[in-house]
mmCIF file of C-alpha atoms in Angstrom:
data_model
loop_
_atom_site.group_PDB
_atom_site.id
_atom_site.type_symbol
_atom_site.label_atom_id
_atom_site.label_comp_id
_atom_site.label_asym_id
_atom_site.label_seq_id
_atom_site.Cartn_x
_atom_site.Cartn_y
_atom_site.Cartn_z
ATOM 1 C CA MET A 4 -5.384 -47.155 40.820
ATOM 2 C CA ILE A 5 -2.644 -45.296 38.961
ATOM 3 C CA LYS A 6 -1.332 -48.593 37.605
ATOM 4 C CA HIS A 7 -4.799 -49.384 36.233
ATOM 5 C CA ILE A 8 -5.070 -45.930 34.562
ATOM 6 C CA LEU A 9 -1.640 -46.336 32.948
ATOM 7 C CA LYS A 10 -2.650 -49.824 31.725
ATOM 8 C CA ASN A 11 -5.827 -48.362 30.130
ATOM 9 C CA ILE A 12 -3.815 -45.602 28.462
ATOM 10 C CA TRP A 13 -1.328 -48.163 27.099
ATOM 11 C CA THR A 14 -4.123 -50.376 25.803
ATOM 12 C CA SER A 15 -5.792 -47.524 23.889
ATOM 13 C CA ARG A 16 -2.520 -46.065 22.584
ATOM 14 C CA THR A 17 -3.531 -46.233 18.888
ATOM 15 C CA GLY A 18 -6.576 -44.065 19.583
ATOM 16 C CA ASN A 19 -4.437 -41.727 21.672
ATOM 17 C CA VAL A 20 -1.920 -41.343 18.838
ATOM 18 C CA TRP A 21 -4.686 -40.123 16.551
ATOM 19 C CA ILE A 22 -5.905 -37.687 19.185
ATOM 20 C CA LEU A 23 -2.370 -36.383 19.745
ATOM 21 C CA LEU A 24 -1.823 -36.074 15.993
ATOM 22 C CA GLU A 25 -5.093 -34.159 15.645
ATOM 23 C CA LEU A 26 -4.121 -31.816 18.501
ATOM 24 C CA PHE A 27 -0.734 -31.263 16.879
ATOM 25 C CA VAL A 28 -2.296 -30.369 13.497
ATOM 26 C CA VAL A 29 -4.839 -28.032 15.125
ATOM 27 C CA THR A 30 -2.077 -26.356 17.151
ATOM 28 C CA ILE A 31 0.043 -25.782 14.036
ATOM 29 C CA PHE A 32 -2.963 -24.436 12.110
ATOM 30 C CA LEU A 33 -3.909 -22.072 14.948
ATOM 31 C CA TRP A 34 -0.290 -20.947 15.319
ATOM 32 C CA PHE A 35 -0.062 -19.923 11.658
ATOM 33 C CA SER A 36 -3.513 -18.311 11.708
ATOM 34 C CA VAL A 37 -2.837 -16.238 14.814
ATOM 35 C CA ASP A 38 0.606 -15.281 13.516
ATOM 36 C CA TYR A 39 -0.834 -14.170 10.154
ATOM 37 C CA ILE A 40 -3.637 -12.130 11.736
ATOM 38 C CA SER A 41 -1.400 -10.509 14.360
ATOM 39 C CA THR A 42 1.180 -9.574 11.714
ATOM 40 C CA ASN A 43 -1.511 -7.949 9.575
ATOM 41 C CA VAL A 44 -2.913 -6.020 12.548
ATOM 42 C CA VAL A 45 0.545 -4.774 13.546
ATOM 43 C CA ASN A 46 1.319 -3.696 9.980
ATOM 44 C CA LEU A 47 -2.066 -2.005 9.675
ATOM 45 C CA HIS A 48 -1.385 0.223 12.673
ATOM 46 C CA ARG A 49 2.261 0.928 11.851
ATOM 47 C CA PRO A 50 2.948 4.546 10.850
ATOM 48 C CA LEU A 51 3.384 4.812 7.092
ATOM 49 C CA GLY A 52 5.672 7.862 7.017
ATOM 50 C CA PHE A 53 3.113 10.007 5.233
ATOM 51 C CA ASP A 54 -0.291 11.528 5.926
ATOM 52 C CA TYR A 55 -3.021 11.335 3.315
ATOM 53 C CA GLU A 56 -5.844 12.774 5.389
ATOM 54 C CA ASN A 57 -7.601 15.683 3.650
ATOM 55 C CA VAL A 58 -5.834 14.805 0.398
ATOM 56 C CA TYR A 59 -8.111 14.574 -2.593
ATOM 57 C CA ARG A 60 -7.545 12.870 -5.893
ATOM 58 C CA LEU A 61 -8.461 14.632 -9.090
ATOM 59 C CA GLY A 62 -8.398 12.520 -12.210
ATOM 60 C CA MET A 63 -8.225 14.076 -15.643
ATOM 61 C CA GLY A 64 -8.331 12.620 -19.100
ATOM 62 C CA LYS A 65 -9.002 13.362 -22.721
ATOM 63 C CA LEU A 66 -12.101 12.169 -24.550
ATOM 64 C CA ASP A 67 -11.731 10.241 -27.778
ATOM 65 C CA VAL A 68 -13.532 11.393 -30.881
ATOM 66 C CA GLU A 69 -15.607 8.182 -30.754
ATOM 67 C CA SER A 70 -16.861 8.911 -27.223
ATOM 68 C CA GLU A 71 -20.540 9.749 -26.688
ATOM 69 C CA LEU A 72 -19.558 12.686 -24.462
ATOM 70 C CA TYR A 73 -17.222 14.213 -27.053
ATOM 71 C CA ASP A 74 -18.226 17.730 -28.104
ATOM 72 C CA PRO A 75 -16.869 18.589 -31.555
ATOM 73 C CA ALA A 76 -17.225 22.342 -30.975
ATOM 74 C CA PRO A 77 -13.858 23.450 -29.598
ATOM 75 C CA GLU A 78 -14.183 25.888 -26.720
ATOM 76 C CA HIS A 79 -10.510 26.803 -26.731
ATOM 77 C CA THR A 80 -7.425 26.102 -28.753
ATOM 78 C CA SER A 81 -4.799 25.858 -26.024
ATOM 79 C CA ASP A 82 -2.472 22.904 -25.558
ATOM 80 C CA ILE A 83 -3.240 20.076 -23.109
ATOM 81 C CA LEU A 84 -0.183 20.944 -21.014
ATOM 82 C CA GLU A 85 -1.311 24.568 -20.843
ATOM 83 C CA ASP A 86 -4.736 23.420 -19.651
ATOM 84 C CA PHE A 87 -3.119 21.199 -17.032
ATOM 85 C CA SER A 88 -0.881 24.042 -15.808
ATOM 86 C CA PHE A 89 -3.894 26.363 -15.691
ATOM 87 C CA ILE A 90 -5.886 23.908 -13.543
ATOM 88 C CA ILE A 91 -2.932 23.400 -11.178
ATOM 89 C CA GLN A 92 -2.455 27.161 -10.839
ATOM 90 C CA ARG A 93 -6.170 27.752 -10.160
ATOM 91 C CA LEU A 94 -6.172 25.043 -7.486
ATOM 92 C CA LYS A 95 -3.086 26.541 -5.814
ATOM 93 C CA GLU A 96 -4.738 29.965 -5.683
ATOM 94 C CA HIS A 97 -7.850 28.674 -3.924
ATOM 95 C CA PRO A 98 -7.836 29.829 -0.269
ATOM 96 C CA LEU A 99 -8.905 26.443 1.138
ATOM 97 C CA VAL A 100 -6.160 24.514 -0.658
ATOM 98 C CA GLU A 101 -2.871 24.185 1.199
ATOM 99 C CA ASP A 102 -0.806 22.891 -1.707
ATOM 100 C CA VAL A 103 -1.152 20.934 -4.949
ATOM 101 C CA CYS A 104 0.996 18.182 -6.368
ATOM 102 C CA TYR A 105 0.700 15.844 -9.283
ATOM 103 C CA THR A 106 1.883 12.296 -9.607
ATOM 104 C CA ARG A 107 1.235 9.234 -11.675
ATOM 105 C CA HIS A 108 1.298 7.069 -8.558
ATOM 106 C CA TYR A 109 -1.188 8.601 -6.123
ATOM 107 C CA PRO A 110 -2.065 5.746 -3.783
ATOM 108 C CA LEU A 111 1.137 5.623 -1.766
ATOM 109 C CA PHE A 112 0.180 2.364 -0.122
ATOM 110 C CA VAL A 113 -0.228 0.674 -3.505
ATOM 111 C CA TRP A 114 3.245 0.007 -4.853
ATOM 112 C CA ASP A 115 2.550 0.957 -8.452
ATOM 113 C CA ASN A 116 6.018 2.215 -9.348
ATOM 114 C CA TYR A 117 8.486 1.991 -12.153
ATOM 115 C CA ALA A 118 11.270 -0.400 -11.296
ATOM 116 C CA ILE A 119 14.707 0.320 -12.720
ATOM 117 C CA GLY A 120 17.956 -1.507 -12.304
ATOM 118 C CA ILE A 121 21.109 0.395 -11.391
ATOM 119 C CA GLU A 122 24.509 -1.113 -12.019
ATOM 120 C CA TYR A 123 27.945 0.196 -11.141
ATOM 121 C CA ASP A 124 30.944 -2.053 -11.698
ATOM 122 C CA THR A 125 29.963 -5.351 -10.078
ATOM 123 C CA LEU A 126 27.272 -3.880 -7.842
ATOM 124 C CA SER A 127 23.659 -3.923 -8.939
ATOM 125 C CA ALA A 128 20.442 -2.895 -7.264
ATOM 126 C CA GLU A 129 16.809 -2.514 -8.186
ATOM 127 C CA CYS A 130 15.202 0.822 -7.369
ATOM 128 C CA TYR A 131 11.677 2.134 -7.562
ATOM 129 C CA LEU A 132 11.086 5.335 -9.470
ATOM 130 C CA ARG A 133 8.087 7.484 -8.615
ATOM 131 C CA LEU A 134 7.231 10.460 -10.817
ATOM 132 C CA VAL A 135 6.018 13.312 -8.599
ATOM 133 C CA SER A 136 6.076 17.094 -8.446
ATOM 134 C CA PRO A 137 8.296 18.853 -5.867
ATOM 135 C CA SER A 138 5.305 19.750 -3.687
ATOM 136 C CA PHE A 139 4.500 16.032 -3.257
ATOM 137 C CA PHE A 140 6.486 15.867 0.002
ATOM 138 C CA LYS A 141 4.602 18.826 1.460
ATOM 139 C CA VAL A 142 1.148 17.606 0.425
ATOM 140 C CA PHE A 143 1.585 14.125 1.892
ATOM 141 C CA ARG A 144 3.733 15.344 4.818
ATOM 142 C CA VAL A 145 6.352 12.717 4.035
ATOM 143 C CA GLN A 146 8.905 12.240 6.813
ATOM 144 C CA THR A 147 12.193 10.432 6.932
ATOM 145 C CA TYR A 148 12.722 7.462 9.237
ATOM 146 C CA SER A 149 14.084 9.796 11.919
ATOM 147 C CA GLY A 150 10.954 11.997 11.675
ATOM 148 C CA ARG A 151 12.544 14.898 9.812
ATOM 149 C CA ASN A 152 11.220 16.728 6.779
ATOM 150 C CA PRO A 153 12.854 15.403 3.586
ATOM 151 C CA GLU A 154 12.946 18.877 2.020
#
C-alpha cells in the first residue's frame, strides 16, 4: 500500500511542486506580515521616556492685514514678544496649571527637528536640535534611559 502511495506521489510530482511552491510563498508572506505587525505592536507599547498626558497645546499666530478676521483698530501697542511673555506668565500663575513650556516641536513622537552636522577633526556626526524652554523637561516628565530626571 505504501509503495502504491509513493508511486502516486511520484507520478503527480509536477502538481506537487506547484503546491509546495504556493505553500512556500504563503509562508514567506505570512512570516513578513506577522513580523511587521508584531514589531509595530511592541513599539506601540514601549515606554517613550516622556509623559504627555494632561499636556495641552496652545497655538498662537499673527493675522495678516489681508485676513478677514483682522481688526485694524489696535487694542494695544506692545511688542509680540511682550505679548507672548505675558501669556506665558498668566498661564504659569493659574492655580490648575503645573508648569508651562514652549517649543517649536511639540509632538514628541513626530520627529520634526532641526538636523545639524557636527565635525571635529576626522569625526563627524549628525545631531537633532530641538528648541525648547527649560521647563520642557518638567512638563513632559522626560526621563533618562536609567529612569532619572534629566534636570
